[in-house]
């Protein structure tokens, strides 16, 4: 079974600064995907960024980028130029491409990020 | 609006009762997933359906059941409710069937269940 660990329950950073959220995972699979989801106070789950394990290049989406270290099973999220709207719970998630039609997300426990004005 | 519709948004009921949560997936999505999020916890996978058939099961209690109908909407039935069942229940959908690429789940806004 796969496990996802987020060791930072809470973080806070000043607006416009850069912050990095940590995530490690454990799997015996070689082909898988990693995701970061954001859950703002509205509780909606919003996809932030995703990474395919077979791609060595780190994914980037505007101010959001990841540092994917496959050997270390590490998948951190970097938020640059943080904005007040980035205040949310951030979940790291893992999906193994095991069988077609049998793919689910396994989530970490989340990191509550607060952006301070 | 994510395109995944969940009803009801809020539900308050008593212990021992039975409720049904409904989910309409995004247009074109064949797979539906149910997740439970207890207060300030991570999301726990309950069950997945693909085109009407159960495809994966997580730690879903025997008191809970689900199904996906021919029109692809899904229902999660929770019975003999206990206080600990109070949670936010998310439905997500995905296309699957793609030749390549990640299976991206799109989440609904959730149904908040309070058991008193």
Short mmCIF file of C-alpha atoms in Angstrom, two decimals:
data_model
loop_
_atom_site.label_atom_id
_atom_site.label_comp_id
_atom_site.label_asym_id
_atom_site.label_seq_id
_atom_site.Cartn_x
_atom_site.Cartn_y
_atom_site.Cartn_z
CA UNK A 1 0.00 0.00 0.00
CA UNK A 2 1.13 3.51 -0.72
CA UNK A 3 1.55 6.11 1.99
CA UNK A 4 1.94 9.87 1.73
CA UNK A 5 3.50 11.90 4.53
CA UNK A 6 3.32 15.64 5.03
CA UNK A 7 5.45 16.49 8.04
CA UNK A 8 4.48 20.17 8.33
CA UNK A 9 0.99 20.48 9.83
CA UNK A 10 1.07 24.28 9.65
CA UNK A 11 3.14 26.97 8.00
CA UNK A 12 2.90 30.71 7.64
CA UNK A 13 4.72 33.16 5.44
CA UNK A 14 4.61 36.85 4.64
CA UNK A 15 2.87 37.92 1.48
CA UNK A 16 5.20 38.01 -1.57
CA UNK A 17 7.66 35.58 0.00
CA UNK A 18 8.45 32.08 -1.22
CA UNK A 19 7.39 28.99 0.72
CA UNK A 20 8.09 25.31 0.24
CA UNK A 21 5.78 22.54 1.43
CA UNK A 22 7.24 19.07 1.93
CA UNK A 23 5.86 15.70 0.95
CA UNK A 24 7.34 12.22 0.99
CA UNK A 25 5.74 9.03 -0.17
CA UNK A 26 6.35 5.33 -0.07
CA UNK A 27 5.61 2.97 -2.92
CA UNK A 28 7.01 -0.04 -4.70
CA UNK A 29 5.46 1.08 -7.96
CA UNK A 30 7.64 2.50 -10.73
CA UNK A 31 4.91 4.18 -12.76
CA UNK A 32 2.82 6.68 -10.84
CA UNK A 33 1.64 10.26 -10.59
CA UNK A 34 1.93 12.86 -7.88
CA UNK A 35 -0.39 15.79 -7.24
CA UNK A 36 -0.80 18.83 -5.05
CA UNK A 37 -4.36 19.85 -4.27
CA UNK A 38 -5.39 23.05 -2.53
CA UNK A 39 -8.38 23.30 -0.20
CA UNK A 40 -9.26 26.92 0.64
CA UNK A 41 -11.73 27.83 3.40
CA UNK A 42 -14.55 27.13 0.93
CA UNK A 43 -13.50 23.44 1.24
CA UNK A 44 -13.41 22.98 -2.53
CA UNK A 45 -10.57 20.68 -3.65
CA UNK A 46 -8.60 22.38 -6.41
CA UNK A 47 -5.80 20.79 -8.41
CA UNK A 48 -2.64 22.89 -8.20
CA UNK A 49 -0.06 20.85 -10.07
CA UNK A 50 0.74 17.30 -11.13
CA UNK A 51 3.87 15.33 -11.96
CA UNK A 52 4.36 12.11 -13.88
CA UNK A 53 7.00 9.93 -12.27
CA UNK A 54 8.57 8.99 -15.60
CA UNK A 55 9.28 12.64 -16.37
CA UNK A 56 12.50 13.95 -14.91
CA UNK A 57 11.59 17.56 -15.54
CA UNK A 58 9.87 19.25 -12.62
CA UNK A 59 6.36 20.49 -13.31
CA UNK A 60 5.60 24.22 -13.18
CA UNK A 61 2.30 26.09 -13.18
CA UNK A 62 2.77 29.85 -12.98
CA UNK A 63 3.90 30.62 -9.40
CA UNK A 64 3.76 26.96 -8.39
CA UNK A 65 6.57 24.50 -9.03
CA UNK A 66 7.63 21.17 -7.66
CA UNK A 67 10.92 19.55 -6.74
CA UNK A 68 10.50 15.89 -7.59
CA UNK A 69 13.22 13.59 -6.30
CA UNK A 70 12.21 10.09 -7.37
CA UNK A 71 15.03 8.22 -5.67
CA UNK A 72 14.35 10.01 -2.40
CA UNK A 73 10.56 9.67 -2.90
CA UNK A 74 10.17 13.35 -2.24
CA UNK A 75 7.74 15.77 -3.87
CA UNK A 76 7.83 19.31 -2.50
CA UNK A 77 5.74 22.27 -3.64
CA UNK A 78 7.23 25.74 -3.99
CA UNK A 79 4.96 28.76 -4.06
CA UNK A 80 6.68 31.92 -5.28
CA UNK A 81 5.46 35.46 -4.69
CA UNK A 82 2.84 34.15 -2.30
CA UNK A 83 -0.55 35.87 -2.32
CA UNK A 84 -3.32 36.13 0.26
CA UNK A 85 -5.44 33.85 -1.92
CA UNK A 86 -2.89 31.09 -1.43
CA UNK A 87 -4.08 30.67 2.16
CA UNK A 88 -5.44 27.13 2.21
CA UNK A 89 -4.84 23.56 3.24
CA UNK A 90 -2.49 21.86 0.79
CA UNK A 91 -2.66 18.13 0.21
CA UNK A 92 -0.04 16.01 -1.47
CA UNK A 93 -1.50 12.98 -3.25
CA UNK A 94 -0.25 9.83 -4.97
CA UNK A 95 -1.79 7.76 -7.71
CA UNK A 96 -0.38 4.49 -8.98
CA UNK A 97 -1.06 3.49 -12.54
CA UNK A 98 -1.79 -0.07 -11.56
CA UNK A 99 -4.69 -1.13 -13.74
CA UNK A 100 -6.87 0.69 -16.16
CA UNK A 101 -9.96 1.78 -14.30
CA UNK A 102 -8.46 1.14 -10.91
CA UNK A 103 -6.78 4.41 -10.09
CA UNK A 104 -7.40 6.32 -6.93
CA UNK A 105 -5.71 9.14 -5.07
CA UNK A 106 -4.02 8.54 -1.74
CA UNK A 107 -3.74 11.77 0.22
CA UNK A 108 -1.39 13.03 2.88
CA UNK A 109 -2.73 14.68 6.03
CA UNK A 110 -2.22 18.18 4.68
CA UNK A 111 -0.32 21.36 5.49
CA UNK A 112 -2.28 24.41 6.57
CA UNK A 113 -0.64 27.42 4.91
CA UNK A 114 -1.39 30.96 6.04
CA UNK A 115 -0.22 33.96 4.05
CA UNK A 116 0.27 36.95 6.30
CA UNK A 117 -0.45 40.41 4.89
CA UNK B 1 -17.87 25.46 -10.85
CA UNK B 2 -15.90 22.23 -11.29
CA UNK B 3 -18.67 20.51 -13.24
CA UNK B 4 -19.14 17.85 -10.56
CA UNK B 5 -22.44 18.40 -8.76
CA UNK B 6 -23.11 17.11 -5.28
CA UNK B 7 -26.38 17.30 -3.37
CA UNK B 8 -27.26 18.12 -0.71
CA UNK B 9 -24.63 20.64 0.30
CA UNK B 10 -25.51 20.32 3.97
CA UNK B 11 -27.40 17.66 5.85
CA UNK B 12 -28.17 17.37 9.55
CA UNK B 13 -29.62 14.16 10.88
CA UNK B 14 -29.80 12.02 13.98
CA UNK B 15 -27.95 8.90 15.02
CA UNK B 16 -29.41 5.72 13.64
CA UNK B 17 -30.83 7.42 10.56
CA UNK B 18 -30.08 6.77 6.89
CA UNK B 19 -29.08 9.35 4.28
CA UNK B 20 -28.29 9.36 0.59
CA UNK B 21 -25.72 11.64 -1.00
CA UNK B 22 -25.91 12.24 -4.73
CA UNK B 23 -23.21 13.02 -7.27
CA UNK B 24 -23.41 13.96 -10.93
CA UNK B 25 -20.02 13.65 -12.63
CA UNK B 26 -18.56 16.06 -15.13
CA UNK B 27 -19.92 15.60 -18.63
CA UNK B 28 -17.97 12.86 -20.34
CA UNK B 29 -16.44 11.43 -17.17
CA UNK B 30 -17.08 7.74 -16.68
CA UNK B 31 -15.49 7.19 -13.29
CA UNK B 32 -16.77 8.38 -9.94
CA UNK B 33 -14.91 8.32 -6.63
CA UNK B 34 -16.18 8.92 -3.10
CA UNK B 35 -13.98 10.32 -0.35
CA UNK B 36 -14.63 11.11 3.31
CA UNK B 37 -12.95 14.02 5.08
CA UNK B 38 -13.46 14.17 8.83
CA UNK B 39 -12.80 17.43 10.65
CA UNK B 40 -9.39 18.80 9.67
CA UNK B 41 -8.27 15.42 8.41
CA UNK B 42 -7.03 14.20 5.08
CA UNK B 43 -9.31 12.63 2.53
CA UNK B 44 -10.00 8.93 2.92
CA UNK B 45 -10.90 6.94 -0.17
CA UNK B 46 -14.18 5.07 0.10
CA UNK B 47 -15.06 3.60 -3.28
CA UNK B 48 -14.70 4.01 -7.06
CA UNK B 49 -17.08 3.20 -9.89
CA UNK B 50 -16.37 3.07 -13.58
CA UNK B 51 -19.20 3.07 -16.09
CA UNK B 52 -21.60 1.52 -13.63
CA UNK B 53 -19.31 -1.08 -12.12
CA UNK B 54 -17.42 -1.04 -8.84
CA UNK B 55 -13.69 -0.85 -9.58
CA UNK B 56 -11.91 -0.14 -6.30
CA UNK B 57 -12.84 -0.19 -2.67
CA UNK B 58 -11.17 1.56 0.24
CA UNK B 59 -11.98 1.53 3.93
CA UNK B 60 -15.71 1.81 3.40
CA UNK B 61 -17.82 0.68 6.33
CA UNK B 62 -20.38 -2.07 5.83
CA UNK B 63 -23.04 0.46 6.86
CA UNK B 64 -22.15 2.44 3.74
CA UNK B 65 -22.96 1.47 0.18
CA UNK B 66 -22.80 3.13 -3.19
CA UNK B 67 -23.80 2.62 -6.78
CA UNK B 68 -23.44 4.25 -10.15
CA UNK B 69 -26.47 4.41 -12.38
CA UNK B 70 -26.74 4.07 -16.18
CA UNK B 71 -26.78 7.86 -16.53
CA UNK B 72 -23.46 7.80 -14.61
CA UNK B 73 -24.66 9.66 -11.56
CA UNK B 74 -23.73 8.01 -8.29
CA UNK B 75 -25.27 7.75 -4.85
CA UNK B 76 -23.60 7.06 -1.53
CA UNK B 77 -25.92 5.56 1.07
CA UNK B 78 -25.01 5.89 4.74
CA UNK B 79 -27.11 3.94 7.23
CA UNK B 80 -27.29 3.44 11.00
CA UNK B 81 -25.48 6.73 11.31
CA UNK B 82 -23.14 7.36 14.21
CA UNK B 83 -21.68 10.58 15.55
CA UNK B 84 -18.34 9.68 14.02
CA UNK B 85 -19.85 9.66 10.54
CA UNK B 86 -20.06 13.45 10.66
CA UNK B 87 -17.77 14.57 7.87
CA UNK B 88 -17.46 16.21 4.50
CA UNK B 89 -18.12 13.69 1.76
CA UNK B 90 -16.55 14.43 -1.59
CA UNK B 91 -17.38 13.02 -4.95
CA UNK B 92 -14.83 13.25 -7.73
CA UNK B 93 -14.97 12.19 -11.35
CA UNK B 94 -12.48 11.46 -14.09
CA UNK B 95 -12.52 10.45 -17.70
CA UNK B 96 -10.21 7.45 -17.64
CA UNK B 97 -9.91 5.82 -21.03
CA UNK B 98 -7.18 8.19 -22.09
CA UNK B 99 -4.29 6.59 -23.90
CA UNK B 100 -1.78 8.41 -21.77
CA UNK B 101 -1.45 11.01 -19.08
CA UNK B 102 -2.48 11.24 -15.50
CA UNK B 103 -5.95 10.30 -14.41
CA UNK B 104 -6.95 13.71 -13.08
CA UNK B 105 -9.78 13.76 -10.57
CA UNK B 106 -12.13 16.74 -10.48
CA UNK B 107 -13.86 17.20 -7.16
CA UNK B 108 -17.31 18.42 -6.32
CA UNK B 109 -17.95 20.94 -3.57
CA UNK B 110 -18.76 18.21 -1.06
CA UNK B 111 -21.73 17.29 1.09
CA UNK B 112 -21.35 18.19 4.75
CA UNK B 113 -23.05 15.65 6.97
CA UNK B 114 -23.68 16.39 10.62
CA UNK B 115 -24.98 13.57 12.81
CA UNK B 116 -26.45 14.70 16.14
#
